[in-house]
PDB file of C-alpha atoms in Angstrom:
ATOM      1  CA  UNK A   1      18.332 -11.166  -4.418  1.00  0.00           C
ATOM      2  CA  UNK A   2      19.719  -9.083  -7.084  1.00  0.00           C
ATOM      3  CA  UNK A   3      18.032  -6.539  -9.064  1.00  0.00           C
ATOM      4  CA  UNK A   4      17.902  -7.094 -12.613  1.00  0.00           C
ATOM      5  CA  UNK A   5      19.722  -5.607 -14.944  1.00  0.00           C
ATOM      6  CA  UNK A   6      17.376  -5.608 -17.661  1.00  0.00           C
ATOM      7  CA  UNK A   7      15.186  -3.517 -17.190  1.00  0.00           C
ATOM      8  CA  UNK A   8      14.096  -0.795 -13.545  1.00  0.00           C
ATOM      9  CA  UNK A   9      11.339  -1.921 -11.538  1.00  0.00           C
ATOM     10  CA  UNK A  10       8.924   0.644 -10.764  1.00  0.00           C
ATOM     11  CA  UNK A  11      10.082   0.623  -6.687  1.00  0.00           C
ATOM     12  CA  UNK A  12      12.819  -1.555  -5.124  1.00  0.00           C
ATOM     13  CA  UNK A  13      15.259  -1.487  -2.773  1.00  0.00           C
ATOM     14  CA  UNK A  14      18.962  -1.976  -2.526  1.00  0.00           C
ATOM     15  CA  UNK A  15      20.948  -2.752   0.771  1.00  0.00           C
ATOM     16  CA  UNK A  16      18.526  -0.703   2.903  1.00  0.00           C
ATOM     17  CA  UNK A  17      19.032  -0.024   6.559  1.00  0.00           C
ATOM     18  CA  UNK A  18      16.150   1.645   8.284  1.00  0.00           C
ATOM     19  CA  UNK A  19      15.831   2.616  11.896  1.00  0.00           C
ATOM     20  CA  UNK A  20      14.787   5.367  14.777  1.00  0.00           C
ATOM     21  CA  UNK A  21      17.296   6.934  17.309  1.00  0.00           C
ATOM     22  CA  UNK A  22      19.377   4.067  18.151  1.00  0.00           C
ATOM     23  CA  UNK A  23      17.083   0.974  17.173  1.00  0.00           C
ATOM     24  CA  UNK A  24      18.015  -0.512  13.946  1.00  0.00           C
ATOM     25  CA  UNK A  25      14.456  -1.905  12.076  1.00  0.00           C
ATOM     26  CA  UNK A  26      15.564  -2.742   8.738  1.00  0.00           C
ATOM     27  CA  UNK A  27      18.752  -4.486   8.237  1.00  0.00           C
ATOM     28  CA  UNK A  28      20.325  -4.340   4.578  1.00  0.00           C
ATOM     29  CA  UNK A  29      17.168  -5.459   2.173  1.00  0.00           C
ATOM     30  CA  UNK A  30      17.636  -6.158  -0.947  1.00  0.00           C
ATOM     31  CA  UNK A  31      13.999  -6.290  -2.785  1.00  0.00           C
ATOM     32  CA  UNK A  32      12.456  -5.453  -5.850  1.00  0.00           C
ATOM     33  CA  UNK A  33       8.226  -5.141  -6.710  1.00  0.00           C
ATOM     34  CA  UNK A  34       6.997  -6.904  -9.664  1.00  0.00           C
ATOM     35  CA  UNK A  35       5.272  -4.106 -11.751  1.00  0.00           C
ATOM     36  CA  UNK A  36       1.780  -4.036 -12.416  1.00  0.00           C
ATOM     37  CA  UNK A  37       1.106  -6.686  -9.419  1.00  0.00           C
ATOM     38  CA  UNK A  38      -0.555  -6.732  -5.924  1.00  0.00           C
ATOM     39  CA  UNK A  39       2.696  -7.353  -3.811  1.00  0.00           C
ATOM     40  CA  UNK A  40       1.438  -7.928  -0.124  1.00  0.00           C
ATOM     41  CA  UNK A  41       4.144  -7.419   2.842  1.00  0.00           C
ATOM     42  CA  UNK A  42       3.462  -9.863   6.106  1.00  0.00           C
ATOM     43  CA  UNK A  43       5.186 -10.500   8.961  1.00  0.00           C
ATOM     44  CA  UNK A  44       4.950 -10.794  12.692  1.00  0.00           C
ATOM     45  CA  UNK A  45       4.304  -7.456  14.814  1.00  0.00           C
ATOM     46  CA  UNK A  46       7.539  -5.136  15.111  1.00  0.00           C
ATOM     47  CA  UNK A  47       9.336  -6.791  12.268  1.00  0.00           C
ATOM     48  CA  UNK A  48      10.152  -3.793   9.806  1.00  0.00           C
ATOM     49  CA  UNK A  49       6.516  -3.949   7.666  1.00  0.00           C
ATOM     50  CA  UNK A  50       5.696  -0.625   7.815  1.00  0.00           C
ATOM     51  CA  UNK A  51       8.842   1.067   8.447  1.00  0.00           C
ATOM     52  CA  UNK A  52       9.938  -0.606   5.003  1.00  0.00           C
ATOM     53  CA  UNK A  53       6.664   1.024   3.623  1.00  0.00           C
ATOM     54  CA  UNK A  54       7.510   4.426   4.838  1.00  0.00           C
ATOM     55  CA  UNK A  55      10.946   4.142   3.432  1.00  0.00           C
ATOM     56  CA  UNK A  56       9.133   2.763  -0.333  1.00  0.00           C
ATOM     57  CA  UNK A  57       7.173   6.169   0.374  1.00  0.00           C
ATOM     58  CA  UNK A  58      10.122   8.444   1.209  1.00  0.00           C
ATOM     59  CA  UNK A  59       8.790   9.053   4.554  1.00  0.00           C
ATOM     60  CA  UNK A  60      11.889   7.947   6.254  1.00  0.00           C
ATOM     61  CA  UNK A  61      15.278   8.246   5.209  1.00  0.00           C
ATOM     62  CA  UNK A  62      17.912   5.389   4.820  1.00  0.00           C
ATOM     63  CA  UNK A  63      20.634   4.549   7.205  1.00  0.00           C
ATOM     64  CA  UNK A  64      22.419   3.053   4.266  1.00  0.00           C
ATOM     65  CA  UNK A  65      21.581   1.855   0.761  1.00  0.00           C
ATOM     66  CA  UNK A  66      18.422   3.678  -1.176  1.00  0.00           C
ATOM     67  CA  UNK A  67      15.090   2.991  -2.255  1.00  0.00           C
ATOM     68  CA  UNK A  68      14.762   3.156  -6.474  1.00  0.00           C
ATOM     69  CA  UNK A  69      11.710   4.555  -8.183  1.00  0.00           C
ATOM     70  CA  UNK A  70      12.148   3.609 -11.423  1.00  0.00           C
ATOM     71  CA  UNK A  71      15.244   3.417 -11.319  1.00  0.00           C
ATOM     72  CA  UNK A  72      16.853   6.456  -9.852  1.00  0.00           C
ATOM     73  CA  UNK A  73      16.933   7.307  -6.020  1.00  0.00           C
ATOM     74  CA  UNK A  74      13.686   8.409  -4.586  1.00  0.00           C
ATOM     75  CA  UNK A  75      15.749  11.123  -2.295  1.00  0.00           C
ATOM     76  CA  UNK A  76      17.526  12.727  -5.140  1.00  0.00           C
ATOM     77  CA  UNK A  77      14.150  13.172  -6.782  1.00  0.00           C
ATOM     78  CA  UNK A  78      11.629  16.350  -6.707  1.00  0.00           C
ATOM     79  CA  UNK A  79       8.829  16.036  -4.070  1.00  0.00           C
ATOM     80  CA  UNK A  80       6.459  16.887  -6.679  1.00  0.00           C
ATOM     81  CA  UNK A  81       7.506  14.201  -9.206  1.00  0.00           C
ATOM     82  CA  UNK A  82       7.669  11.700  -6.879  1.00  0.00           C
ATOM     83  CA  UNK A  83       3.902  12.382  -5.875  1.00  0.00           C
ATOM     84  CA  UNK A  84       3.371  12.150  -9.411  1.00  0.00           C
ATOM     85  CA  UNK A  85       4.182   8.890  -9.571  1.00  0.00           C
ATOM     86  CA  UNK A  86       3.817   7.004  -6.107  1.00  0.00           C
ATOM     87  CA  UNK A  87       0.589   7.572  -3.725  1.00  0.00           C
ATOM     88  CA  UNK A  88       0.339   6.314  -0.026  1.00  0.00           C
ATOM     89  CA  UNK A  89      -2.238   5.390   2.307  1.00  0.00           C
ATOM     90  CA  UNK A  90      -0.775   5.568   5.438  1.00  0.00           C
ATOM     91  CA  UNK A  91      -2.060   3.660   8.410  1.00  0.00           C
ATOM     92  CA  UNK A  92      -5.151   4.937  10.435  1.00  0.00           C
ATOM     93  CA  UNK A  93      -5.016   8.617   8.546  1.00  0.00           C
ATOM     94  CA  UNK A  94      -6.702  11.251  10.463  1.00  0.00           C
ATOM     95  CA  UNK A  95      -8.619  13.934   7.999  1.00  0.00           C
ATOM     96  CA  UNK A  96      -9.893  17.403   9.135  1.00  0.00           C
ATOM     97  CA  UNK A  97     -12.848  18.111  11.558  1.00  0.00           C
ATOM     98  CA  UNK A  98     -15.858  18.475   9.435  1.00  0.00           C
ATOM     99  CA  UNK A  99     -13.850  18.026   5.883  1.00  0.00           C
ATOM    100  CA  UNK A 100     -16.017  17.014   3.176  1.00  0.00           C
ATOM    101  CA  UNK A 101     -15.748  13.639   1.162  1.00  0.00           C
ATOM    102  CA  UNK A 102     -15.401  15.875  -2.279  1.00  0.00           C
ATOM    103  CA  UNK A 103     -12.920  18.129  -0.556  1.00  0.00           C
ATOM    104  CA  UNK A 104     -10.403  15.507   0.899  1.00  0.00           C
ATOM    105  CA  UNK A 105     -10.344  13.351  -2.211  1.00  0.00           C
ATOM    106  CA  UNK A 106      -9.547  16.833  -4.406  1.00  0.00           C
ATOM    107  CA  UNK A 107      -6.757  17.055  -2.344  1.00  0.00           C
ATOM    108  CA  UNK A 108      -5.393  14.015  -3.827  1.00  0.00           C
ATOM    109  CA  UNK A 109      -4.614  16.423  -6.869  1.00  0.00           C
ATOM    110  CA  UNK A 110      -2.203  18.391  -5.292  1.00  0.00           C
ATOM    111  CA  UNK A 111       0.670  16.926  -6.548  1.00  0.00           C
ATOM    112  CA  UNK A 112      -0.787  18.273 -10.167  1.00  0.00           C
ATOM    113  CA  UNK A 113      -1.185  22.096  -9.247  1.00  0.00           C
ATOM    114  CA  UNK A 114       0.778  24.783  -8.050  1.00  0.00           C
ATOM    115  CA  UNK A 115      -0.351  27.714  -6.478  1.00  0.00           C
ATOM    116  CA  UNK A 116      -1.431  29.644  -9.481  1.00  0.00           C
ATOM    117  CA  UNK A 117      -2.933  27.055 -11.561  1.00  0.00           C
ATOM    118  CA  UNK A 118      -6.771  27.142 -11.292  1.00  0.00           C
ATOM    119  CA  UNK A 119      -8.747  23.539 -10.833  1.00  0.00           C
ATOM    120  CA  UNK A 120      -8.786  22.471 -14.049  1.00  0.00           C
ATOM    121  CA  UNK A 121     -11.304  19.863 -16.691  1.00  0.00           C
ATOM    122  CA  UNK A 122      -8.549  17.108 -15.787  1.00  0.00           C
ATOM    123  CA  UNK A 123      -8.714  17.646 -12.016  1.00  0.00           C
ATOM    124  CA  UNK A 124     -12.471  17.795 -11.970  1.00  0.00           C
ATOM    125  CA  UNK A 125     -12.206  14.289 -13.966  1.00  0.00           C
ATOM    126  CA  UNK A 126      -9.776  12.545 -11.754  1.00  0.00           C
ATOM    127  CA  UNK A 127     -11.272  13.161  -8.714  1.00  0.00           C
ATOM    128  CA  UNK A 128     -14.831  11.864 -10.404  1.00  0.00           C
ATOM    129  CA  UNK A 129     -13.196   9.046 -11.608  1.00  0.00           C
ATOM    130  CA  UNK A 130     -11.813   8.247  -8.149  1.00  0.00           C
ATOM    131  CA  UNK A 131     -15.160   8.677  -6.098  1.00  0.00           C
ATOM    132  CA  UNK A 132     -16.602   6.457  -8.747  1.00  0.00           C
ATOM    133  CA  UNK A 133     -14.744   3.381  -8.853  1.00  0.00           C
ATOM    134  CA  UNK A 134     -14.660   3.590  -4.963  1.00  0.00           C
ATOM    135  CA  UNK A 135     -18.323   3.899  -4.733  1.00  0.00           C
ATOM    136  CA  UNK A 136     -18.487   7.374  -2.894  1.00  0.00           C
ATOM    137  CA  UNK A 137     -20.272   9.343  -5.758  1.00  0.00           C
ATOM    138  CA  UNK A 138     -23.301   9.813  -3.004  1.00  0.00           C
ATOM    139  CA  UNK A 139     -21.241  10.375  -0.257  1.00  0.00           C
ATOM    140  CA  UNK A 140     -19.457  13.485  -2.507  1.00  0.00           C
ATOM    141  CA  UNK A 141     -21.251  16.145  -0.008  1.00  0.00           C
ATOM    142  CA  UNK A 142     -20.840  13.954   3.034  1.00  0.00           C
ATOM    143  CA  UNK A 143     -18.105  14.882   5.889  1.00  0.00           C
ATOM    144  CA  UNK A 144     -15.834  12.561   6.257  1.00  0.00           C
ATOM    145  CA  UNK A 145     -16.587  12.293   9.938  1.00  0.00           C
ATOM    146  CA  UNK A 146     -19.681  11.042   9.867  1.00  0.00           C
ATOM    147  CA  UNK A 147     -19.207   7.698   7.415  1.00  0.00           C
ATOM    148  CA  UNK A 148     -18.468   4.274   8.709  1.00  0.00           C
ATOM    149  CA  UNK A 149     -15.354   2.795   9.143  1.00  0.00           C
ATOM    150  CA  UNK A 150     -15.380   1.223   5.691  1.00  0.00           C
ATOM    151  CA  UNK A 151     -16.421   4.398   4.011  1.00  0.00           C
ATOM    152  CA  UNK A 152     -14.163   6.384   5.125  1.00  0.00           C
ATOM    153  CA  UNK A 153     -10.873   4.021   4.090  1.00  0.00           C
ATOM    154  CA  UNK A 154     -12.672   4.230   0.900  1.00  0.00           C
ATOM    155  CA  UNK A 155     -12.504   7.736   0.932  1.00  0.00           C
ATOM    156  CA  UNK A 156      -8.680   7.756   1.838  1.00  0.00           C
ATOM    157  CA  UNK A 157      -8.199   4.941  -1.125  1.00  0.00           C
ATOM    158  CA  UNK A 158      -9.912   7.574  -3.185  1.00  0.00           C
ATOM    159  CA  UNK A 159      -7.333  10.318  -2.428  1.00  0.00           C
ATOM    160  CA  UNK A 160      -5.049   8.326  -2.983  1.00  0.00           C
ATOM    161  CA  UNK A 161      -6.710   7.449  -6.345  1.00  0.00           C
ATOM    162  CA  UNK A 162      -7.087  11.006  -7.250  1.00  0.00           C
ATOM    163  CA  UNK A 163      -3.442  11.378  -7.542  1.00  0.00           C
ATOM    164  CA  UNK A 164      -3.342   9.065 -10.774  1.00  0.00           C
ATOM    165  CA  UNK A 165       0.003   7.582  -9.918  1.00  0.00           C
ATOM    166  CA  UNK A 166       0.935   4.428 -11.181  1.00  0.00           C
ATOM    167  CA  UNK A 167       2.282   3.270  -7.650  1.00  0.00           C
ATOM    168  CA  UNK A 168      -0.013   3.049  -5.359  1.00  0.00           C
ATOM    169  CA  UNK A 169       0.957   2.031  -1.041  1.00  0.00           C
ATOM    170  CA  UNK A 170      -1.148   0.972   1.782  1.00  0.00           C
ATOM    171  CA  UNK A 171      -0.253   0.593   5.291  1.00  0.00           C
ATOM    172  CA  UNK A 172      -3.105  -1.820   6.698  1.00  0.00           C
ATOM    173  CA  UNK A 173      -5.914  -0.255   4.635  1.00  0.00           C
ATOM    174  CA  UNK A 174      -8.101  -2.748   6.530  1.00  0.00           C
ATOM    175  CA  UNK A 175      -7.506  -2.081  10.331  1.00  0.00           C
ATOM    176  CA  UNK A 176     -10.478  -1.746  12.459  1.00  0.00           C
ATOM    177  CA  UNK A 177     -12.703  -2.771  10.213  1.00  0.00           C
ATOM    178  CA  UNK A 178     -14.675  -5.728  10.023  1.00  0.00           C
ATOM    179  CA  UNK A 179     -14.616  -8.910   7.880  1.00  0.00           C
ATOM    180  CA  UNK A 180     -16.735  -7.328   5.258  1.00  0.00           C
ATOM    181  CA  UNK A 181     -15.622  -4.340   4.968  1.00  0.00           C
ATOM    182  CA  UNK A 182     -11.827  -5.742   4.799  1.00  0.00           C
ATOM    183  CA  UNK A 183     -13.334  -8.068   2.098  1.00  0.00           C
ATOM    184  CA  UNK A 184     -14.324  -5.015   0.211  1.00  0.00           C
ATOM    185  CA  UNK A 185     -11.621  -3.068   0.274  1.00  0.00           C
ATOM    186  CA  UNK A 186      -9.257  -5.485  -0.883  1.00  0.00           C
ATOM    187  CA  UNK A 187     -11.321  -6.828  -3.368  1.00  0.00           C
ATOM    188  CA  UNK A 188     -11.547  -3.179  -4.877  1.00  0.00           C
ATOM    189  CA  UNK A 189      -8.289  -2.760  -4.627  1.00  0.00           C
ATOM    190  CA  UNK A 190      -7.491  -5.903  -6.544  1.00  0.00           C
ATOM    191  CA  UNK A 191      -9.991  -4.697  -9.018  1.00  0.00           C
ATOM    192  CA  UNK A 192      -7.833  -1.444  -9.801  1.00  0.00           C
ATOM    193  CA  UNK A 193      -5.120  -3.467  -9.630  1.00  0.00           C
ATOM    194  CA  UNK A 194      -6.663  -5.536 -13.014  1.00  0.00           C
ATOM    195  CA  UNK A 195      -8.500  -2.385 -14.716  1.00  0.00           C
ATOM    196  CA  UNK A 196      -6.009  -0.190 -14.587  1.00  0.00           C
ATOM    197  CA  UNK A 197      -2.780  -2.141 -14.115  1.00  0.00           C
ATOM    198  CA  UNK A 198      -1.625  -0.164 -10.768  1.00  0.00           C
ATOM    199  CA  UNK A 199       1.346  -1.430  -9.083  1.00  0.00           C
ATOM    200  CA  UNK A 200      -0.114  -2.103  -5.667  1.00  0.00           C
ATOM    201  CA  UNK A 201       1.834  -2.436  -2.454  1.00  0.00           C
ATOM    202  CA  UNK A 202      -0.063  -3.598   0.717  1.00  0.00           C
ATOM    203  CA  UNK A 203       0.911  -4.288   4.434  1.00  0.00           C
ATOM    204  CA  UNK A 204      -1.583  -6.876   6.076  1.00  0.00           C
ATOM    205  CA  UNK A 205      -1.496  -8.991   8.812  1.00  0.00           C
ATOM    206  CA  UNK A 206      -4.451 -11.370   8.302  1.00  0.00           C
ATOM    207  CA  UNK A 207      -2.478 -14.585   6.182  1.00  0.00           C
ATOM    208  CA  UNK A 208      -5.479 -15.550   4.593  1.00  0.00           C
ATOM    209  CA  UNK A 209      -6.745 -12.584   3.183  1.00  0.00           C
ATOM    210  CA  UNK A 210      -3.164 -11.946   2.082  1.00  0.00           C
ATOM    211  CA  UNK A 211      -3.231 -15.382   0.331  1.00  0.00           C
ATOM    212  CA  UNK A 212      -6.246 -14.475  -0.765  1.00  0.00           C
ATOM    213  CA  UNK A 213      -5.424 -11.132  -2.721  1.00  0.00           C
ATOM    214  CA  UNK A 214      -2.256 -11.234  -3.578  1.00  0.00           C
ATOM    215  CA  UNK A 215      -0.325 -11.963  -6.749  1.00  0.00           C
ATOM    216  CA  UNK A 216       3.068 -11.659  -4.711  1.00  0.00           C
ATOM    217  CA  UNK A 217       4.188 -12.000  -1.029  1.00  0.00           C
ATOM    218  CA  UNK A 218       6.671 -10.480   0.841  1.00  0.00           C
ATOM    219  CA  UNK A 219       7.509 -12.297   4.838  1.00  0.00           C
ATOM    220  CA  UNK A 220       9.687 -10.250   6.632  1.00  0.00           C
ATOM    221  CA  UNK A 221      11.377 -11.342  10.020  1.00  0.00           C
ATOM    222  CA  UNK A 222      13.351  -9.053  12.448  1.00  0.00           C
ATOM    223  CA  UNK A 223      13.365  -6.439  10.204  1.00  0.00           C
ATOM    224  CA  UNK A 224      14.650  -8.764   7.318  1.00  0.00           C
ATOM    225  CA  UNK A 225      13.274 -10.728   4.212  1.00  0.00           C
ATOM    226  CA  UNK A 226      12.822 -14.144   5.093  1.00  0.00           C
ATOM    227  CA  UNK A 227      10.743 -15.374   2.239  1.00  0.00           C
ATOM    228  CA  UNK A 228       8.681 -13.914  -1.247  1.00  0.00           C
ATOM    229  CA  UNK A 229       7.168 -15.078  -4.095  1.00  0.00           C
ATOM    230  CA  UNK A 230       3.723 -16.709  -4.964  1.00  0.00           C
ATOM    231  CA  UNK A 231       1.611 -17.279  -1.967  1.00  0.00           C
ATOM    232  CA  UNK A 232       1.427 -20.982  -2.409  1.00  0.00           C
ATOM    233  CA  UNK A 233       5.063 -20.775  -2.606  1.00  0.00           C
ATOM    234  CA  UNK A 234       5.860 -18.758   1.179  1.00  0.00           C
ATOM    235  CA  UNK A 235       2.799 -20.182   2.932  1.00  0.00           C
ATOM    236  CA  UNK A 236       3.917 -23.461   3.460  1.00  0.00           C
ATOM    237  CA  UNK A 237       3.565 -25.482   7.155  1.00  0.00           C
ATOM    238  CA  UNK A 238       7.285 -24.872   6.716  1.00  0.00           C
ATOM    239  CA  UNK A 239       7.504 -21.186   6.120  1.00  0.00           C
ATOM    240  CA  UNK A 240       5.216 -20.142   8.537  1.00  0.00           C
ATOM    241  CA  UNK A 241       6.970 -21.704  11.170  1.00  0.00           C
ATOM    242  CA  UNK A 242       9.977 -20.014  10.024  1.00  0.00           C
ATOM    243  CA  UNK A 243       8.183 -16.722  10.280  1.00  0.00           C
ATOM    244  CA  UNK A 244       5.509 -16.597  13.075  1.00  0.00           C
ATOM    245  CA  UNK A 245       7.091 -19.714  15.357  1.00  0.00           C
ATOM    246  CA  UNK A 246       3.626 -21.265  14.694  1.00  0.00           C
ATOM    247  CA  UNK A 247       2.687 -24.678  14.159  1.00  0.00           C
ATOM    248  CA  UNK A 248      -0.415 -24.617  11.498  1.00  0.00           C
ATOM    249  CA  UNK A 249      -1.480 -26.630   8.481  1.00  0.00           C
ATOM    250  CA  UNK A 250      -1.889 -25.388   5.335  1.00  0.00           C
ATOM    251  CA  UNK A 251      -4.829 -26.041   3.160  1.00  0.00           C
ATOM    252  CA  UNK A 252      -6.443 -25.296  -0.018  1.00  0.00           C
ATOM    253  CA  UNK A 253      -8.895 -22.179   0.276  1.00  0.00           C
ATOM    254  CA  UNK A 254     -12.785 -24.120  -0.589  1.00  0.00           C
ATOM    255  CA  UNK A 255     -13.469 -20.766  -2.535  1.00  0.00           C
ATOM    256  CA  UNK A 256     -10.590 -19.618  -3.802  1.00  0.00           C
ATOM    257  CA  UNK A 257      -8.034 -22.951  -3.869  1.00  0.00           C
ATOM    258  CA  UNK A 258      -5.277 -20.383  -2.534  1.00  0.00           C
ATOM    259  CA  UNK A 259      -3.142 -21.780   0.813  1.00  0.00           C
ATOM    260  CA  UNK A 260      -5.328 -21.173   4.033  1.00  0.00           C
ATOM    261  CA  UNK A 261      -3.747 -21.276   7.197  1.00  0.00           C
ATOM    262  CA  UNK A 262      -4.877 -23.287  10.035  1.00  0.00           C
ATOM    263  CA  UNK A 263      -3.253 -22.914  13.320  1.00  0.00           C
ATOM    264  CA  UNK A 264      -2.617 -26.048  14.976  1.00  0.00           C
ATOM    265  CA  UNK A 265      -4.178 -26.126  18.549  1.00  0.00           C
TER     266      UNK A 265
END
């Protein structure tokens, strides 16, 4: 795929090789994220999702090629302005023993303030804003600790929120919780997708909620890209098979008339 010429997407990538040690994950990808979409990234276990992710995040630093945010390489750019415009959500974060719900999501402002700036009007509105359209107003004087599972990826989605980027990654916001609660966070996430026109990047492993919530898909195989586009359009009988070695049938979501997945016995 070639990256257009017309205009810079807000994050692509460009004949990026990622690995660790000797192990080579991701092998020359060539990708680019439609802006102001929910772009979801699925694939079998060990295949590259989330190393690609931490790459998109500058977390981990190319073999060969580059990752472009907006345009220019993300490794020749300032730590603070790149926090300034791209927030992550790693996978199962950790926060501090006994750390408020008000205190970790403030910390989503860092990016913001230096060291001699006091917390301003703007900070004090960003972080409300945040706690509110994740629910968590109540929960401001909470520790973190002491939530549920749900609750507390809300909280991380609202640090992440608190930065005010415009690029917003998550590496399996949904793990370990249950079908509810994985309902609810994507469907809020979808909703800041369409209020505030956040480019979202998400790596999930469930096909159906994927198909679900996404306006573009991302398969990756063997640490390459085997397949994007609409969901209809990669979650075919055909594509699957290509990606998972599974046999399934494909049909139209009752709810939502997007593809679901049905594994053949």
């Amino acid at each position: 795929m070639e990256l257009s010429p017309l205009a810079h997407p807000p994050l692509a990538a460009r004949d990026l090789t990622l690995g660790y040690a000797e192990r080579t994950i991701v092998e020359a990808v060539t990708v680019q994220l439609p802006p102001g979409k929910v772009t979801v990234i699925v694939g079998p276990n060990g295949c590259g999702k989330s190393t690609l992710l931490r790459a998109f995040a500058r977390l981990l630093r190319p073999r060969s090629g580059g990752v472009l945010l907006d345009g220019e390489l993300i490794h020749r750019l300032p730590t603070r302005d790149v926090a300034r415009r791209l927030g992550l959500m790693p996978q199962s974060p950790v926060s501090p023993e006994g750390i408020l719900v008000l205190d970790l999501v403030s910390r989503g402002r860092a990016p913001h303030r230096t060291a001699f700036q006091p917390w301003s009007a703007a900070d004090e509105l960003a972080v409300h804003r945040a706690l509110s359209a994740t629910g968590l107003l109540q929960f401001a004087e909470a520790r973190v600790d002491e939530l549920s599972g749900g609750q507390r990826q809300r909280v991380w989605i609202a640090t992440a929120l608190a930065q005010e980027t415009p690029l917003l990654l998550l590496d399996e916001p949904t793990t370990f919780l249950d079908l509810r609660h994985q309902v609810d966070v994507l469907k809020l996430l979808v909703s800041l997708n369409r209020n505030e026109g956040r480019t979202l990047v998400v790596v999930l492993h469930d096909l159906n909620l994927a198909s679900r919530f996404a306006d573009h898909l991302i398969a990756m195989r063997d640490g390459r890209i085997v397949a994007e586009g609409a969901p209809s359009a990669v979650l075919t009988p055909e594509g699957i098979a290509a990606i998972f070695d599974l046999a399934c049938t494909v049909i139209a979501d009752p709810v939502t008339g997007t593809p679901l997945v049905v594994p053949v016995a």
